[in-house]
């Protein structure tokens, strides 16, 4: 599996595990962004093939708002990572037509299936 | 004129004749209803005085005789006018009965006088019937006596008529009958006087008296036998409780009932209106308006109705008063009551609104609390899931650093499975309506599906058989239950399916009476006791949970392994 993935996750341990897991699958993870207001710059810098975006992140913008900004400059696929799966949050997220959802805690198998689907 | 001495007796009879004549006349007319008798009395007295004063100056004997005759007529009229005046007053004044009693006494005196005369032979007994008339003594005393005598007779008759009309046993026709009866003896006397009887000693007077008695009796009987006449209705109006006034075209009260006199003591019928409280309202009453009249601290509602007597053409305004003092007082009381009740209602409404507002405030507070609680629960759930993700990430990081197929890796994988079973409980509880229990069937389906996904490399089918009735439980039990299912299903895969390279795992949940039965069956080689398994963490976990819920574990080898867990169950 090849490609560049931008991970947006403010939980260090989760970000680290994702970075490692993705790398193990042959994917490039140039950096893990932890703040919403840094996402746009990172996208411009990294030009990822996929963004794994946590919804609740620090930095003034949450994951959904950051994704909206990204949508204005890029067609890169976005997958939301969230422990929130209530109807209101899902509806908000659906408004920007993401390519997928991973509900925390997600398994390796779920992540693999999603990556296969988007980058395989 | 001829020999006037012949008419001397006629003069003596004249007052009686005139009295009866006028009585009859007045009975047939309504003169007294339109003209006050007192005025008639005054005119008669004036006429009498004039005749007395004039007759001395008249030289002609015939003319003087006519004046004398006129004087007697006037003298006869005077007592009647006096009686009529009295009767008029009797009908309208509270002391009327006293006057009536006096008149009655006069009539009795007349009877006594008759008896006395009969015994002494002073007048009637001295009459001498001759072919030329009745010879008898004459003189001023005799004339006065005659006048008083027949005046009293007239008064008695009038009294009788009046009483008859008053007590409704005599209407106008019967009154005329009575008067005719009274007049008969006098007419007979006239016939005697003028000498019309063929037989000198023959007199019509006894026959007339007899006929008179019959007529009296007949009138009385008819009055009692027949229904009351129009005078009865007049009586009804006179005696009715509401004041009634009859005003003539000039607005003067010409008739009033007794209630009107009681209500307006200063009212004088026939006189100018002396009740400004009513007089001021007459124009409005004429126009048919209902007016309010205040008099002597009482309040009346008055309504006027124009009326006309067809026979005499007399036009009048009939005013009926209704005493509304009590009604007004009641109305005032009711209005006060309504005002009081309204105030009470307003107070009650205000109290209710205040309580409602308080209740709304409390409800808003509760809603806010509930909202906060839901938000908090949401946040806690997010935290739990996030933390579980962190733990899983930690395990994954650790797992990747271990050698392939190592025992530690297997342990971490089992731990991950247990953590996922716990996470699933939180996930489902989070999605379930607040306060409701967890649906075990759904939990089982998702749990077994998750475990099955871990063993995707083997050909496996997982079936979850539905229970007969819904089974629900709390979070604590669900976590324990999930751990047990995780262990049993994982075990079925590990020891039943994987070694066989494929197969079927069937998980069933059933309520049998008061026992919840969870069964996990695999299509493997069957249960093979393994000494090392007795000390495994998975089995220890299962035992701990079984002990906690006093549940039983049954293991059977039936074309594979069947593990049943029997948990004492109560829906409550």
XYZ file of C-alpha atoms in Angstrom:
692
model
C 0.000 0.000 0.000
C 1.407 3.392 -0.959
C 0.497 6.960 -0.344
C 0.833 9.877 2.036
C -1.485 10.124 5.000
C -1.921 13.202 7.161
C -2.948 12.247 10.685
C -4.787 14.915 12.698
C -5.036 13.663 16.269
C -4.416 15.483 19.549
C -4.112 12.314 21.675
C -0.378 11.671 21.435
C -0.563 7.929 22.069
C -3.335 7.396 19.520
C -1.471 9.573 16.986
C 1.687 7.631 17.587
C -0.034 4.269 17.191
C -1.685 5.435 13.962
C 1.571 6.749 12.592
C 3.264 3.455 13.374
C 0.453 1.274 12.100
C 0.246 3.224 8.826
C 3.979 3.105 8.330
C 3.886 -0.646 8.921
C 1.401 -0.823 6.036
C 3.866 0.995 3.780
C 2.213 4.400 3.970
C 4.051 7.675 4.524
C 3.007 9.751 7.506
C 5.077 12.969 7.311
C 3.628 14.423 10.503
C 0.844 14.152 13.070
C -1.045 17.457 13.415
C -2.569 18.085 16.855
C -4.340 21.446 16.312
C -7.212 22.385 14.027
C -5.707 25.686 12.948
C -2.564 23.891 11.695
C -4.395 21.542 9.354
C -4.562 23.819 6.307
C -0.840 24.573 6.423
C -0.052 20.892 6.836
C -2.224 19.953 3.875
C -0.484 22.553 1.725
C 2.869 21.321 2.900
C 2.342 17.583 2.796
C -0.197 17.275 -0.049
C -1.564 14.041 1.439
C -3.499 11.322 -0.362
C -5.678 10.830 2.716
C -6.424 12.707 5.910
C -7.343 10.832 9.075
C -9.024 13.606 11.063
C -9.991 13.427 14.711
C -13.121 15.526 15.312
C -12.383 16.796 18.781
C -9.054 18.525 18.577
C -7.526 21.618 20.108
C -6.735 24.836 18.261
C -9.930 26.882 17.762
C -11.224 24.724 14.929
C -12.594 21.236 15.512
C -12.008 18.434 12.995
C -15.210 19.149 11.052
C -14.472 22.875 10.718
C -10.895 22.104 9.691
C -12.202 19.638 7.095
C -14.487 22.338 5.693
C -11.454 24.574 5.178
C -9.567 21.711 3.549
C -12.481 21.047 1.221
C -12.138 24.616 -0.077
C -8.590 24.048 -1.284
C -8.319 20.313 -1.897
C -10.215 17.210 -3.006
C -8.155 14.967 -0.723
C -10.220 12.146 0.875
C -11.017 12.755 4.534
C -11.835 10.096 7.095
C -13.092 11.215 10.480
C -11.877 9.534 13.640
C -14.170 10.102 16.556
C -15.488 8.743 19.775
C -18.573 10.846 19.057
C -21.161 8.973 17.096
C -24.254 10.896 18.137
C -26.675 11.957 15.440
C -25.871 15.689 15.665
C -22.126 15.190 15.266
C -22.558 12.670 12.467
C -24.965 15.053 10.675
C -22.471 17.903 10.964
C -19.701 15.702 9.635
C -21.863 14.341 6.832
C -22.379 17.868 5.541
C -18.891 17.917 4.076
C -19.280 14.420 2.541
C -16.315 12.625 4.153
C -14.967 9.468 2.589
C -15.341 7.494 5.804
C -15.779 7.266 9.605
C -13.771 5.349 12.160
C -15.499 5.244 15.503
C -13.129 5.019 18.425
C -12.036 2.620 19.690
C -11.493 1.112 16.263
C -9.616 -2.050 15.506
C -6.688 -2.643 13.200
C -9.001 -4.584 10.937
C -11.394 -1.674 10.570
C -8.502 0.646 9.736
C -7.088 -1.836 7.241
C -10.439 -2.263 5.520
C -10.809 1.515 5.198
C -7.280 2.034 3.872
C -7.716 -0.785 1.368
C -10.855 0.900 0.173
C -9.359 4.379 -0.239
C -5.735 3.805 -1.110
C -5.570 0.181 -2.233
C -149.868 76.161 39.089
C -153.367 75.807 40.628
C -153.788 74.972 44.278
C -150.316 74.671 45.572
C -151.416 73.353 48.921
C -152.128 70.142 47.142
C -148.384 69.898 46.484
C -147.414 70.596 50.070
C -147.016 66.957 50.771
C -145.230 66.572 47.498
C -142.630 69.019 48.859
C -142.355 66.949 51.937
C -141.610 63.939 49.814
C -139.388 65.849 47.488
C -136.094 65.389 49.320
C -136.578 61.648 49.389
C -137.496 61.538 45.727
C -134.655 63.806 44.761
C -132.254 61.795 46.858
C -133.244 58.550 45.188
C -133.236 60.191 41.788
C -129.744 61.550 42.238
C -128.548 58.273 43.711
C -129.801 56.451 40.679
C -128.364 59.097 38.411
C -124.983 58.886 40.042
C -125.078 55.139 39.921
C -125.612 55.240 36.156
C -123.030 57.855 35.470
C -119.414 58.180 36.295
C -119.700 61.742 37.266
C -118.030 61.114 40.569
C -115.147 59.423 38.941
C -114.355 62.508 36.950
C -115.545 65.316 39.262
C -114.776 65.343 42.939
C -117.981 65.003 44.971
C -116.660 67.598 47.299
C -116.963 70.146 44.557
C -120.572 69.078 43.963
C -121.209 69.415 47.680
C -119.853 72.930 47.650
C -121.995 73.898 44.661
C -125.110 72.514 46.323
C -124.476 74.440 49.510
C -123.980 77.617 47.494
C -127.220 76.950 45.581
C -129.081 76.339 48.808
C -127.857 79.564 50.239
C -128.894 81.350 47.047
C -132.397 79.879 47.126
C -132.804 80.749 50.798
C -131.718 84.238 50.089
C -133.832 84.668 46.962
C -137.217 83.147 47.835
C -138.151 85.987 50.233
C -137.952 88.451 47.397
C -140.140 86.609 44.940
C -143.723 87.946 44.880
C -145.250 85.449 42.529
C -146.571 82.539 44.574
C -146.038 79.985 41.837
C -142.470 81.044 41.284
C -141.823 81.143 45.011
C -143.186 77.627 45.255
C -140.788 76.517 42.533
C -137.936 78.008 44.524
C -139.050 76.187 47.622
C -139.228 73.013 45.619
C -135.737 73.692 44.299
C -134.525 74.268 47.846
C -135.781 70.913 48.936
C -134.159 69.283 45.979
C -130.879 70.980 46.871
C -131.286 70.001 50.497
C -131.859 66.430 49.387
C -128.756 66.510 47.234
C -126.531 67.885 49.986
C -126.542 64.755 52.186
C -125.989 62.592 49.175
C -123.061 64.716 48.030
C -121.754 64.499 51.564
C -122.112 60.723 51.555
C -120.499 60.477 48.130
C -117.627 62.642 49.290
C -117.217 60.460 52.325
C -117.295 57.317 50.226
C -114.767 58.765 47.894
C -112.520 59.397 50.836
C -113.298 56.007 52.301
C -111.901 54.298 49.229
C -108.677 56.206 49.372
C -107.837 56.814 52.984
C -106.653 54.524 55.739
C -109.299 55.929 58.088
C -112.002 55.099 55.522
C -113.304 52.129 57.529
C -114.025 54.486 60.434
C -116.124 56.630 58.158
C -117.853 53.573 56.780
C -118.676 52.547 60.330
C -120.126 55.992 60.970
C -122.325 55.717 57.886
C -123.429 52.297 58.984
C -124.306 53.712 62.375
C -126.364 56.360 60.619
C -128.279 53.677 58.723
C -128.895 51.810 61.967
C -130.102 55.054 63.533
C -132.527 55.390 60.617
C -133.941 51.950 61.313
C -134.200 52.756 65.009
C -135.986 55.990 64.104
C -138.437 54.087 61.936
C -139.202 51.723 64.767
C -139.561 54.610 67.184
C -141.858 56.406 64.731
C -143.947 53.338 64.320
C -144.414 53.132 68.030
C -145.144 56.784 68.632
C -147.146 57.355 65.446
C -145.401 60.654 65.038
C -145.062 60.655 61.285
C -145.847 57.564 59.196
C -148.620 56.435 61.490
C -150.303 59.786 61.195
C -150.646 59.549 57.422
C -154.159 59.629 56.250
C -154.868 58.271 52.798
C -157.590 60.203 50.971
C -158.785 60.269 47.346
C -156.860 63.503 46.833
C -153.665 62.171 48.321
C -152.125 61.568 51.649
C -153.176 64.081 54.254
C -150.592 64.688 56.955
C -148.991 67.216 59.126
C -146.643 69.685 57.620
C -144.114 72.156 58.999
C -140.353 72.868 59.041
C -139.588 70.213 61.630
C -141.437 67.693 59.576
C -139.464 68.690 56.467
C -136.151 68.428 58.272
C -137.203 65.086 59.642
C -138.073 63.870 56.177
C -134.844 65.171 54.759
C -132.709 63.485 57.412
C -134.758 60.341 57.123
C -134.365 59.935 53.388
C -130.852 61.290 53.461
C -129.977 58.456 55.775
C -131.829 56.073 53.507
C -129.835 57.348 50.538
C -126.632 57.029 52.507
C -127.515 53.462 53.488
C -128.249 52.497 49.898
C -125.071 54.131 48.651
C -123.153 52.359 51.377
C -124.669 49.076 50.400
C -123.798 49.597 46.741
C -120.334 50.711 47.588
C -119.753 47.787 49.879
C -121.136 45.425 47.275
C -118.789 46.747 44.661
C -115.927 46.721 47.059
C -116.358 43.111 48.072
C -117.042 42.021 44.516
C -120.472 40.580 44.988
C -122.183 43.391 43.186
C -121.286 44.776 39.785
C -122.861 47.834 38.115
C -126.010 45.965 36.996
C -126.688 44.579 40.434
C -126.135 47.990 41.940
C -128.835 49.349 39.646
C -131.151 46.605 40.776
C -130.584 47.535 44.372
C -131.246 51.172 43.598
C -134.414 50.302 41.747
C -135.554 48.337 44.765
C -134.880 51.328 46.936
C -136.705 53.654 44.581
C -139.883 51.574 44.328
C -141.477 52.599 47.674
C -140.820 56.221 46.889
C -142.449 55.952 43.485
C -145.399 54.274 45.094
C -145.577 57.157 47.544
C -145.622 59.618 44.622
C -148.479 57.721 43.001
C -150.317 57.898 46.291
C -149.655 61.633 46.627
C -150.879 62.595 43.201
C -154.006 60.514 43.742
C -153.650 58.263 40.758
C -154.950 55.254 42.599
C -158.544 54.444 41.723
C -159.345 53.292 45.254
C -158.949 56.048 47.833
C -157.787 53.796 50.621
C -155.607 51.768 48.375
C -151.864 52.331 48.608
C -149.039 50.913 46.518
C -146.475 51.522 49.236
C -146.774 48.138 51.029
C -146.608 46.341 47.665
C -143.701 48.424 46.658
C -141.954 47.648 49.927
C -142.582 43.945 49.345
C -141.310 44.153 45.751
C -138.343 46.136 46.990
C -137.499 43.443 49.502
C -137.714 40.800 46.786
C -135.456 42.816 44.522
C -132.931 43.342 47.315
C -132.890 39.666 48.079
C -132.587 38.799 44.393
C -129.720 41.216 43.943
C -127.900 39.804 46.911
C -128.453 36.228 45.794
C -127.374 36.958 42.240
C -124.381 38.740 43.548
C -123.405 35.649 45.468
C -124.375 33.084 42.875
C -122.862 34.599 39.814
C -119.283 35.352 38.993
C -117.976 38.740 39.972
C -118.626 41.505 37.503
C -116.330 44.161 36.166
C -116.189 45.767 39.554
C -114.272 42.688 40.719
C -111.476 43.579 38.342
C -111.530 47.111 39.581
C -111.217 45.676 43.073
C -108.287 43.582 41.944
C -106.550 46.676 40.642
C -107.442 48.633 43.758
C -106.129 45.966 46.067
C -103.087 44.918 44.070
C -99.745 45.236 45.785
C -98.217 47.520 43.188
C -99.167 51.206 43.283
C -101.387 52.277 40.350
C -102.137 55.867 39.369
C -104.578 57.053 36.713
C -103.665 60.457 35.332
C -105.977 62.587 33.213
C -104.876 64.430 30.093
C -103.601 67.328 32.177
C -101.399 64.943 34.140
C -103.383 65.140 37.344
C -103.955 61.937 39.276
C -107.713 61.180 39.107
C -107.649 57.699 40.543
C -105.233 55.675 42.575
C -105.309 52.367 44.291
C -104.637 51.809 47.956
C -101.064 50.726 47.406
C -100.419 54.095 45.725
C -101.704 55.908 48.806
C -99.608 53.781 51.053
C -96.552 54.356 48.894
C -97.132 58.081 48.364
C -98.927 59.368 51.501
C -98.963 62.932 50.246
C -100.907 61.935 47.115
C -104.333 63.526 46.807
C -106.484 62.166 44.035
C -108.123 64.899 42.009
C -105.818 67.561 43.302
C -102.877 69.018 41.480
C -99.878 66.778 41.485
C -97.920 67.342 44.652
C -95.346 64.643 44.021
C -92.549 66.289 42.068
C -90.698 62.982 42.069
C -93.432 61.531 39.863
C -94.702 64.651 38.154
C -91.319 65.288 36.579
C -91.425 61.850 34.988
C -94.928 62.152 33.451
C -93.728 63.277 29.969
C -91.430 60.278 29.769
C -94.188 57.977 31.002
C -96.498 59.304 28.296
C -93.944 58.297 25.686
C -93.985 54.764 27.017
C -90.601 54.917 28.722
C -89.929 52.984 31.853
C -88.696 55.415 34.471
C -87.170 55.140 37.871
C -88.845 57.022 40.731
C -87.323 57.585 44.146
C -89.693 58.431 46.973
C -89.287 58.240 50.734
C -86.103 56.177 50.492
C -87.751 53.629 48.246
C -87.168 53.065 44.591
C -89.899 52.304 42.059
C -89.833 51.378 38.422
C -92.826 53.021 36.733
C -94.385 52.274 33.366
C -97.206 54.289 31.801
C -99.885 52.924 29.476
C -102.328 55.234 27.651
C -105.979 54.152 28.072
C -109.357 55.428 26.942
C -112.876 54.776 28.171
C -114.957 54.123 25.042
C -118.244 55.164 26.684
C -117.221 58.477 28.156
C -114.245 59.208 25.941
C -112.146 59.729 29.045
C -108.470 59.524 28.214
C -106.021 58.576 30.851
C -102.512 57.444 31.474
C -102.378 54.409 33.731
C -99.113 54.295 35.615
C -98.092 51.122 37.405
C -95.264 51.306 39.895
C -93.136 48.369 40.862
C -91.303 48.657 44.131
C -87.771 47.623 43.234
C -86.147 48.681 46.500
C -85.709 45.063 47.551
C -84.670 44.096 44.050
C -82.160 46.916 43.946
C -80.830 45.940 47.341
C -80.604 42.330 46.151
C -79.001 43.500 42.930
C -76.515 45.587 44.903
C -75.848 42.592 47.161
C -75.401 40.328 44.142
C -73.155 42.857 42.427
C -71.074 43.082 45.575
C -71.021 39.281 45.695
C -70.020 39.080 42.042
C -67.330 41.710 42.608
C -66.094 39.763 45.630
C -66.148 36.478 43.707
C -64.431 38.159 40.768
C -61.743 39.430 43.102
C -61.361 35.964 44.564
C -61.149 34.503 41.071
C -58.592 37.101 40.062
C -56.598 36.278 43.191
C -56.915 32.556 42.476
C -55.865 33.147 38.887
C -52.869 35.152 40.032
C -51.952 32.444 42.524
C -52.353 29.794 39.862
C -50.280 31.790 37.439
C -47.627 32.298 40.090
C -47.647 28.584 40.858
C -47.626 27.797 37.160
C -44.711 30.160 36.695
C -42.953 28.503 39.611
C -43.749 25.121 38.129
C -42.494 26.296 34.739
C -39.344 27.520 36.431
C -38.948 24.172 38.172
C -39.628 22.373 34.903
C -37.056 24.537 33.128
C -34.641 23.786 35.935
C -35.314 20.072 35.562
C -34.975 20.295 31.798
C -31.706 22.154 32.229
C -30.496 19.555 34.717
C -31.546 16.759 32.378
C -29.839 18.460 29.481
C -26.712 18.931 31.576
C -26.909 15.318 32.656
C -27.217 14.136 29.073
C -24.314 16.377 28.091
C -22.291 15.013 30.982
C -23.136 11.447 30.041
C -22.174 12.230 26.488
C -18.889 13.645 27.653
C -18.207 10.696 29.998
C -18.974 8.261 27.219
C -16.640 10.142 24.905
C -13.961 10.066 27.546
C -14.426 6.337 28.157
C -14.251 5.545 24.463
C -11.326 7.847 23.918
C -9.491 6.264 26.844
C -10.293 2.805 25.552
C -8.872 3.899 22.201
C -5.738 5.078 23.979
C -5.473 1.716 25.795
C -5.989 -0.160 22.526
C -3.394 2.044 20.815
C -1.039 1.272 23.664
C -1.676 -2.455 23.253
C -1.194 -2.205 19.502
C 2.084 -0.341 19.947
C 3.176 -2.973 22.401
C 2.024 -5.857 20.184
C 3.972 -4.565 17.205
C 7.131 -4.683 19.265
C 6.713 -8.363 20.086
C 7.910 -11.284 17.995
C 5.387 -12.996 15.765
C 3.521 -15.948 17.323
C 4.774 -15.125 20.790
C 2.707 -15.990 23.863
C 2.718 -12.332 24.934
C 1.217 -11.302 21.632
C -1.581 -13.781 22.183
C -2.192 -12.403 25.648
C -2.354 -8.842 24.331
C -4.773 -9.928 21.605
C -7.013 -11.518 24.250
C -6.808 -8.358 26.308
C -7.764 -6.305 23.270
C -10.781 -8.555 22.754
C -11.854 -8.069 26.379
C -11.433 -4.317 26.107
C -13.517 -4.302 22.932
C -16.300 -6.250 24.668
C -16.342 -3.617 27.424
C -16.262 -0.834 24.831
C -19.218 -2.353 23.044
C -21.289 -2.130 26.211
C -20.546 1.605 26.419
C -21.196 2.021 22.744
C -24.618 0.385 22.966
C -25.587 2.060 26.207
C -24.653 5.358 24.624
C -26.930 4.664 21.678
C -29.764 3.374 23.844
C -32.452 5.728 25.114
C -31.485 7.233 28.441
C -32.583 5.038 31.369
C -33.413 1.976 29.281
C -31.541 -1.315 29.756
C -29.150 -2.853 27.240
C -30.674 -5.194 24.667
C -28.588 -8.408 25.082
C -29.573 -9.843 21.726
C -28.214 -6.839 19.892
C -25.166 -6.842 22.157
C -24.517 -10.507 21.397
C -24.851 -9.974 17.654
C -22.347 -7.117 17.569
C -19.956 -8.762 20.013
C -19.856 -12.084 18.170
C -19.595 -10.272 14.854
C -16.555 -8.354 16.178
C -14.852 -11.489 17.448
C -15.599 -13.290 14.176
C -13.878 -10.476 12.276
C -10.648 -11.268 14.112
C -10.738 -14.789 12.686
C -11.445 -13.841 9.132
C -8.718 -16.195 7.958
C -10.833 -19.237 8.748
C -14.069 -20.273 7.137
C -16.566 -19.595 9.848
C -20.212 -18.834 10.271
C -21.602 -17.193 13.342
C -25.256 -17.448 14.273
C -26.995 -15.757 17.147
C -30.295 -17.385 17.983
C -32.897 -14.986 19.287
C -34.334 -15.475 22.740
C -38.059 -16.078 23.252
C -38.515 -12.708 24.893
C -36.379 -9.590 25.077
C -33.614 -9.706 27.663
C -32.305 -6.490 29.071
C -29.722 -5.681 31.728
C -27.764 -2.930 33.394
C -24.228 -1.729 32.593
C -22.461 -3.779 35.308
C -24.117 -7.034 34.331
C -23.601 -6.278 30.641
C -19.853 -5.743 31.116
C -19.552 -9.040 33.038
C -21.792 -10.816 30.560
C -19.748 -9.412 27.641
C -16.502 -10.676 29.173
C -17.957 -14.181 29.542
C -19.294 -14.248 25.985
C -15.972 -12.917 24.702
C -14.104 -15.687 26.492
C -16.461 -18.470 25.392
C -16.685 -17.371 21.759
C -12.969 -16.695 21.517
C -12.402 -20.110 23.019
C -14.750 -21.702 20.482
C -12.815 -20.098 17.654
C -9.452 -20.855 19.137
C -10.050 -24.480 20.088
C -13.003 -25.526 17.929
C -12.915 -23.783 14.584
C -9.339 -22.702 13.895
C -7.804 -26.171 14.408
C -10.517 -27.632 12.190
C -9.882 -24.937 9.576
C -13.489 -23.828 9.509
C -16.916 -24.474 10.944
C -19.885 -22.934 12.669
C -20.205 -21.132 15.965
C -23.723 -20.769 17.294
C -24.495 -18.444 20.176
C -27.959 -18.582 21.705
C -29.593 -16.661 24.502
C -32.787 -17.916 26.047
C -34.920 -17.287 29.090
C -36.188 -20.525 30.549
C -38.486 -19.557 33.363
C -36.298 -17.750 35.857
C -33.037 -18.869 34.263
C -31.137 -17.039 31.579
C -29.322 -19.593 29.431
C -26.369 -18.567 27.293
C -25.087 -21.314 25.047
C -22.027 -21.300 22.763
C -21.678 -24.262 20.433
C -18.914 -24.928 17.963
C -18.582 -27.565 15.281
C -15.031 -28.534 16.321
C -13.663 -31.766 17.614
C -15.315 -31.488 20.975
C -14.208 -30.566 24.441
C -10.777 -31.842 25.394
C -9.757 -31.141 28.973
C -6.461 -29.327 29.111
C -4.641 -28.953 32.415
C -3.113 -25.659 31.357
C -6.540 -24.164 30.633
C -7.612 -24.583 34.256
C -5.367 -21.692 35.274
C -5.890 -19.416 32.264
C -7.041 -15.831 32.802
C -10.053 -16.365 30.544
C -11.382 -19.257 32.577
C -10.683 -17.410 35.815
C -12.660 -14.475 34.538
C -15.555 -16.724 33.615
C -15.502 -18.419 37.011
C -15.395 -15.113 38.845
C -18.421 -13.890 36.938
C -20.270 -17.199 37.488
C -19.594 -16.959 41.182
C -20.761 -13.384 41.326
C -24.097 -14.283 39.731
C -24.400 -17.772 41.257
C -24.493 -19.129 37.741
C -23.697 -22.665 36.570
C -21.382 -23.757 33.797
C -22.261 -26.876 31.803
C -19.829 -28.246 29.175
C -20.906 -30.999 26.785
C -19.312 -32.707 23.786
C -22.007 -33.156 21.187
C -20.403 -33.138 17.704
C -18.339 -30.243 18.908
C -18.384 -28.385 22.167
C -21.482 -26.994 23.822
C -20.956 -24.624 26.719
C -24.041 -23.489 28.622
C -24.162 -20.893 31.324
C -27.274 -20.901 33.522
C -27.833 -17.571 35.251
C -30.643 -17.085 37.802
C -32.753 -14.346 36.274
C -35.436 -11.925 37.252
C -36.834 -9.300 34.883
C -37.211 -6.903 37.795
